[in-house]
Short mmCIF file of C-alpha atoms (C1' of nucleotides) in Angstrom, two decimals:
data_model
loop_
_atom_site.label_atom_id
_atom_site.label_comp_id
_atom_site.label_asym_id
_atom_site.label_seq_id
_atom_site.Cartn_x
_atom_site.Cartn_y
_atom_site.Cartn_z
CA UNK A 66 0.00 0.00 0.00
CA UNK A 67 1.08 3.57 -0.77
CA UNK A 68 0.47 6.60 0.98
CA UNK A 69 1.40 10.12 -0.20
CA UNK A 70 0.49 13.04 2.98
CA UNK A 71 1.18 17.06 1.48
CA UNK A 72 1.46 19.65 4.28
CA UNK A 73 0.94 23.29 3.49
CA UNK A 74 0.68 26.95 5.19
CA UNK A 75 -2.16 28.06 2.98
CA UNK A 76 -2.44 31.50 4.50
CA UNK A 77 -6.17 31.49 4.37
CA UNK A 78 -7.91 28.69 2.61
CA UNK A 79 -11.23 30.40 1.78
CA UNK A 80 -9.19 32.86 -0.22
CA UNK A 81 -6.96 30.20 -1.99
CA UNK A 82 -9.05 27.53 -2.43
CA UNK A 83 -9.18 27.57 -6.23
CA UNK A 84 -4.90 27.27 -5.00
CA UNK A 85 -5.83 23.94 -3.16
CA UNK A 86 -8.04 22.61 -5.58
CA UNK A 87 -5.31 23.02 -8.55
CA UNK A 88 -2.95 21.24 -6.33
CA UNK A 89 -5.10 17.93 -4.95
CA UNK A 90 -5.76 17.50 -8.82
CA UNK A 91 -2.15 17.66 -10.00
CA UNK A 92 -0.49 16.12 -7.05
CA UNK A 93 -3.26 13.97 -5.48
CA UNK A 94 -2.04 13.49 -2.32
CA UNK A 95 -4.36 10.75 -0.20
CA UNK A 96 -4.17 13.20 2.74
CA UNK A 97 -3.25 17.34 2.90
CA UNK A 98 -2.21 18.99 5.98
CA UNK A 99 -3.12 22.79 6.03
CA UNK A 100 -2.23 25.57 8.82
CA UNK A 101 -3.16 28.89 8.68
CA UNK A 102 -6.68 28.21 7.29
CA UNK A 103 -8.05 30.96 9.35
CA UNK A 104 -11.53 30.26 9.47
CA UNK A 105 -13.74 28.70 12.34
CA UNK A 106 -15.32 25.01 11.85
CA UNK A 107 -18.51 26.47 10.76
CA UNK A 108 -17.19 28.36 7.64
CA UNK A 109 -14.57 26.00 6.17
CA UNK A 110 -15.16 25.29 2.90
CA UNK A 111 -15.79 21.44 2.79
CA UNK A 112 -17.55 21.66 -0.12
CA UNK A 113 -14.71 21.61 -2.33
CA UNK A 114 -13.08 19.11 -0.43
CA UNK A 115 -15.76 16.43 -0.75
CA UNK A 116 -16.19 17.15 -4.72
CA UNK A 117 -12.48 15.88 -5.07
CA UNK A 118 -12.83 12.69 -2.81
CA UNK A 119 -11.66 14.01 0.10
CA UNK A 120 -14.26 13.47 2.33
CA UNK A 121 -12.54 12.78 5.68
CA UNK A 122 -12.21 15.62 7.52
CA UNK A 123 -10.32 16.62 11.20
CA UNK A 124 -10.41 20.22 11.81
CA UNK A 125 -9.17 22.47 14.18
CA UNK A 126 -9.79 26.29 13.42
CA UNK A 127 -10.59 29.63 14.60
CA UNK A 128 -11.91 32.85 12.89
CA UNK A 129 -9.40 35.33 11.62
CA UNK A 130 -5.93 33.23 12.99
CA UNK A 131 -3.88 30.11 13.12
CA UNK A 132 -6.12 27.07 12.68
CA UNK A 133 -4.87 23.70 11.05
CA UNK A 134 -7.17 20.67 9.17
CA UNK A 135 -6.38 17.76 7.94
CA UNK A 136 -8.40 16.36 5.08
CA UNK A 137 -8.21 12.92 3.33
CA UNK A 138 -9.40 9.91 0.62
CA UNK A 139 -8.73 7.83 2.82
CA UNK A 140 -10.54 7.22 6.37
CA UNK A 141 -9.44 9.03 9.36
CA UNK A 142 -9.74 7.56 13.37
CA UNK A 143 -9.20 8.88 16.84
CA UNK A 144 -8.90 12.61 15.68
CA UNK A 145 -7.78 14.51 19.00
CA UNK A 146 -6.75 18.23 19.30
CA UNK A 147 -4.09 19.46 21.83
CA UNK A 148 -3.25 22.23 23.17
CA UNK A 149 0.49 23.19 23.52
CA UNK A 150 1.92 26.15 24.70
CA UNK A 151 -0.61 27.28 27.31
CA UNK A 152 -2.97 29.58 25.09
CA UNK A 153 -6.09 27.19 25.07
CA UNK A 154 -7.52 30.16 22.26
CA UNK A 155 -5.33 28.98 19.39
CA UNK A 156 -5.99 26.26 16.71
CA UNK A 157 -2.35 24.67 16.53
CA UNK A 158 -2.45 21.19 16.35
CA UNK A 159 -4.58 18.32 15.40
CA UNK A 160 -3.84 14.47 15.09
CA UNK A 161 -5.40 11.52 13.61
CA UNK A 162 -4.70 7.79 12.70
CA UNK A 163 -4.59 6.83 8.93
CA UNK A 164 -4.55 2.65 7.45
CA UNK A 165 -1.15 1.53 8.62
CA UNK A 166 -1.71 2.88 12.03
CA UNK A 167 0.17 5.76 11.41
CA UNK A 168 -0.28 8.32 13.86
CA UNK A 169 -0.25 12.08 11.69
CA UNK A 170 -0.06 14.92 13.51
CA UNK A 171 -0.55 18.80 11.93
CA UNK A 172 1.19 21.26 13.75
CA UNK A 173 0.84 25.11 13.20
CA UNK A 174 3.80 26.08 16.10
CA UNK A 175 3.51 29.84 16.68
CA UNK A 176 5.64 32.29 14.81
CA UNK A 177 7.04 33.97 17.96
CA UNK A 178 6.78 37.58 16.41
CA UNK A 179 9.94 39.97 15.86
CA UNK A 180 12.25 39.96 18.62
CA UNK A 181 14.36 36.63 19.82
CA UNK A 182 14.35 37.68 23.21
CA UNK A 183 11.77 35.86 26.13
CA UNK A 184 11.99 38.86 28.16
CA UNK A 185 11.43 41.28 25.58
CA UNK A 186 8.47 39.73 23.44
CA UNK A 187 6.41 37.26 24.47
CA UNK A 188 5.36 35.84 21.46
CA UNK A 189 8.75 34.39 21.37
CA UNK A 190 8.26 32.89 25.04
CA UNK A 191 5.01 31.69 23.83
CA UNK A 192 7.11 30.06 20.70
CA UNK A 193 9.78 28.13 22.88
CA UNK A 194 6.81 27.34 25.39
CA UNK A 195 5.05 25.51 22.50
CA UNK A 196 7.74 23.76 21.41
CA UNK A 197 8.55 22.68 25.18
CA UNK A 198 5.48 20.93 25.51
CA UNK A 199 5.44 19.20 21.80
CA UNK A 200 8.54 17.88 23.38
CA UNK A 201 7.06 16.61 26.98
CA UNK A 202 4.05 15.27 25.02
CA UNK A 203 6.25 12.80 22.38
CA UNK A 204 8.52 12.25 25.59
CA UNK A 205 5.71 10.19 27.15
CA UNK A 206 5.75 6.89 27.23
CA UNK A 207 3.14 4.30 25.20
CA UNK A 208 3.25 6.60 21.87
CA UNK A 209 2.26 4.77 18.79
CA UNK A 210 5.24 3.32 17.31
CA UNK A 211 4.28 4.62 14.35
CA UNK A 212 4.64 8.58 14.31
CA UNK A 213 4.25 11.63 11.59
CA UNK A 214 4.78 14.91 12.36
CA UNK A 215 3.82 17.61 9.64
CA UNK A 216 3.57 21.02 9.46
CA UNK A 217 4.69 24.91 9.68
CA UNK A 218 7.02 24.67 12.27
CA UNK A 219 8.57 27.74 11.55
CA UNK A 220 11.82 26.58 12.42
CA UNK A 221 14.42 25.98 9.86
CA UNK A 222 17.57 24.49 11.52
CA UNK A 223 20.03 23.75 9.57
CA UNK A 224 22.54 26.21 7.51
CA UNK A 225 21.51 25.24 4.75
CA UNK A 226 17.60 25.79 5.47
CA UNK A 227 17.83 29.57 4.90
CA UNK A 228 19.32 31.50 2.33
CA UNK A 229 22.40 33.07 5.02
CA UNK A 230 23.04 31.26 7.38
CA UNK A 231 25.04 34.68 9.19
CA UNK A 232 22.89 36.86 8.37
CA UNK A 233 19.77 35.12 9.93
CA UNK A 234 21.55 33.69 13.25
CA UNK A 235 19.57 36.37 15.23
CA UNK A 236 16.30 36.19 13.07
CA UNK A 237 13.46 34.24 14.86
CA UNK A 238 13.24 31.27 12.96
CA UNK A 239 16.64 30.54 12.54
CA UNK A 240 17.87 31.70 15.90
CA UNK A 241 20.36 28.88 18.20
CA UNK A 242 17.43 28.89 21.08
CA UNK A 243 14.85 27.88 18.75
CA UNK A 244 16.82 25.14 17.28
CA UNK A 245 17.99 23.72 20.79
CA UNK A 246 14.09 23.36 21.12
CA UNK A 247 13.81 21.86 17.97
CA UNK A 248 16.34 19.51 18.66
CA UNK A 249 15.37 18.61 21.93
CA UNK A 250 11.53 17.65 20.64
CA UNK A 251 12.93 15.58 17.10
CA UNK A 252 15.15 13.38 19.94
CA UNK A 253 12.20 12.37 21.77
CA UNK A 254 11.58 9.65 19.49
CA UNK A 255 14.63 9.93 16.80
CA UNK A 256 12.20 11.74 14.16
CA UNK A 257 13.81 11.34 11.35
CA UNK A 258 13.79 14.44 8.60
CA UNK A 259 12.35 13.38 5.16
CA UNK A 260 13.51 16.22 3.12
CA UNK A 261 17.12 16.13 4.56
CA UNK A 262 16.77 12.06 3.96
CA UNK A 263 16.43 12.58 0.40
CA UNK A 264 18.41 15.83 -0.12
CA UNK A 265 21.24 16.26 2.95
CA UNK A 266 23.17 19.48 3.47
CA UNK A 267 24.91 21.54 2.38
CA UNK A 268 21.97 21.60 -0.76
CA UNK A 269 19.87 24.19 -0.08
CA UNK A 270 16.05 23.63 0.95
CA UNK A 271 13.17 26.38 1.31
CA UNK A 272 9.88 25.69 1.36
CA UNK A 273 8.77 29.54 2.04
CA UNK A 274 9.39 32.79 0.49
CA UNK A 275 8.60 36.31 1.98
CA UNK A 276 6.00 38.21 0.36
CA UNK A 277 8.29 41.34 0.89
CA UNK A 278 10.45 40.43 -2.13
CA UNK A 279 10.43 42.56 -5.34
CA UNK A 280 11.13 39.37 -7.38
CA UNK A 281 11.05 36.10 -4.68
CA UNK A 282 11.99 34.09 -7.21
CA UNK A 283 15.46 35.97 -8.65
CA UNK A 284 16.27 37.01 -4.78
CA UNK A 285 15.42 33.48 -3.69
CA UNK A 286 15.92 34.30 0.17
CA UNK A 287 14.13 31.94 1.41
CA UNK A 288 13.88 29.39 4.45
CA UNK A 289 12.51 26.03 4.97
CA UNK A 290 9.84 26.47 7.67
CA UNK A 291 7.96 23.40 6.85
CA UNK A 292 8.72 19.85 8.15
CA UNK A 293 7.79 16.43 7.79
CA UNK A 294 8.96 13.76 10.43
CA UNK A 295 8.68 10.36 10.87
CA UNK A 296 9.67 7.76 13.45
CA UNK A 297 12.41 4.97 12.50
CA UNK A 298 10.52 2.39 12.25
CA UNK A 299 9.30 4.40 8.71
CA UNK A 300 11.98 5.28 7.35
CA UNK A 301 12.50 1.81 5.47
CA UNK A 302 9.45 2.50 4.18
CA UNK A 303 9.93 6.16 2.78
CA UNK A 304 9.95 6.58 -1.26
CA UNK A 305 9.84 10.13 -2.25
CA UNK A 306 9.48 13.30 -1.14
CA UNK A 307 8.37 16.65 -3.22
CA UNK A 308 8.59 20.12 -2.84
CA UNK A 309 6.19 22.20 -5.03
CA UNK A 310 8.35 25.41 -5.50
CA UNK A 311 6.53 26.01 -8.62
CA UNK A 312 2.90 26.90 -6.22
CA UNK A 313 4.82 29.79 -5.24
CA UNK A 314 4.67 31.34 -8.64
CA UNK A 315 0.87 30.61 -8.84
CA UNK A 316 -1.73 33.17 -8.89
CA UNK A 317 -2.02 35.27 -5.69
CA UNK A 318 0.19 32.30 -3.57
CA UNK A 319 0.47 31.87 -0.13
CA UNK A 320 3.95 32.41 1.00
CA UNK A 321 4.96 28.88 2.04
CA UNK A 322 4.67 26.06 -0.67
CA UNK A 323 3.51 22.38 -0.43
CA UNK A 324 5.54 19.88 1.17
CA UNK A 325 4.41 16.28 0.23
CA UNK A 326 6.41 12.67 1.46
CA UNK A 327 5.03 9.14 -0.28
CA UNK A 328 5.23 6.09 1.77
CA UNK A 329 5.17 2.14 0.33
CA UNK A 330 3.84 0.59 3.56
"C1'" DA B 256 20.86 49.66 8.24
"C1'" DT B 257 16.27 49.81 6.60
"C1'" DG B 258 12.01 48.60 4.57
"C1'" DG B 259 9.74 45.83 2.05
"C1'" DT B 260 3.88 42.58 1.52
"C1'" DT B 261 -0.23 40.06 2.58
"C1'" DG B 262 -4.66 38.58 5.08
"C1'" DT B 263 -8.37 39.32 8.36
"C1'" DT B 264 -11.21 42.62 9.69
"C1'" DT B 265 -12.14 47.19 9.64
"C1'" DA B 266 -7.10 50.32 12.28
"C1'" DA B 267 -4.63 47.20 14.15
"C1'" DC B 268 -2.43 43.07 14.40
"C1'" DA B 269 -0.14 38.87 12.90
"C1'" DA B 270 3.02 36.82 9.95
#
DNA sequence: ATGGTTGTTTAACAA
């Protein structure tokens, strides 16, 4: 059995939906991950969903922010949301269980605003916070041996994940506090990093581009924010994994692009 | 060193 699962920061899904629609037909993923759908439960737009076959749904929004969903071909169990980082207001997170017993779970982890300083801002306390409690919650014992974690995890680690690595060592994101976090919550259970599985350093990897650019494309400054993780027990069973640069050229894009990993169970 | 854009919701905030 294969399974292909897409994650992407959509940035509004209401507004891009004819975005979404373009890419389920092209890419046909079995499952897609979005954060940042910003719309409550009651006003998602399922309809389009269901019309393509993707009529399992796990949502977890709220109007105007955040807010992740997971929708899928193929049937979804045990959907649970959780919430991390102590702001019980903020759709950030839900999981399910797909055929295979593979547990997936969409995060949205918070952005943590301007200044890389806990004192100073506390959107960035909020940030490590978050990322504390992903990490006591995959710490616990009796998880599913079977693990996925997807999403915007606006984090990108590794030197090679933005475009300078100097220039954006005290830029939130790519800051050494955030990835000691980081680090600390992928050794909870080994995760191991699809993208850098297929394509190690020192290649570079972005899967988002600021809107702020004259020309994103030529000035390619971009960062890899988006993640897909899997236990080891998985990896033997990974097969490809696709980065859909080209969505950020679409029509009126969101800023991050689709992330999608295919598994031969 | 600075400023640059987009989306939601309606001037400010978040990213």
């Amino acid at each position: 059995m294969r399974i292909k699962i897409a994650t992407w920061n959509i940035n509004s899904v209401r507004l891009r939906i004819a975005l979404v629609e373009k890419y389920l037909t092209e890419y046909a993923p079995d499952v897609l991950c979005l954060q940042e759908t910003k719309v409550s439960d009651a006003e998602f737009p399922l309809k389009a969903f269901n019309a393509l076959g993707y009529k399992h749904h796990a949502i977890c929004g709220q109007k105007g922010y955040h807010g992740v969903a997971t929708l899928s071909r193929v049937p979804l169990d045990d959907i649970e949301r959780v919430n991390f980082g102590g702001k019980t207001d903020h759709a950030r997170h839900v999981a399910v269980t797909l055929p295979g017993d593979i547990r997936l779970h969409n995060f949205y982890v918070p952005a943590g605003g301007d200044i890389p300083d806990s004192e100073a801002n506390e959107k960035f306390a909020h940030k490590l916070a978050y990322l504390k409690d992903m990490r006591d919650y995959f710490a616990k014992p009796k998880r599913p041996s079977r693990e996925v974690i997807v999403g915007d995890l606006n984090i990108a680690p590794l030197e090679h994940d933005v475009w300078s690595h100097k220039q954006l060592l005290s830029v939130v994101s790519h800051t050494p506090i955030e990835v000691a976090h980081m680090e600390e919550l992928r050794r909870t259970r080994d995760f191991i990093d699809a993208a850098r599985h297929f394509t190690p350093e020192p290649e570079k990897i972005y899967t988002w581009w600021s809107y702020r650019a004259a020309d994103w494309s030529k000035a390619d400054k971009g960062r890899r924010l988006d993640h897909i993780w899997l236990t080891p027990d998985l990896k033997p069973k990974l097969k490809a994994l696709e980065i859909t640069r080209e969505a950020r050229g679409w029509t009126q894009p969101s800023d991050h692009v689709p992330t999608l990993v295919e598994f031969k169970l």
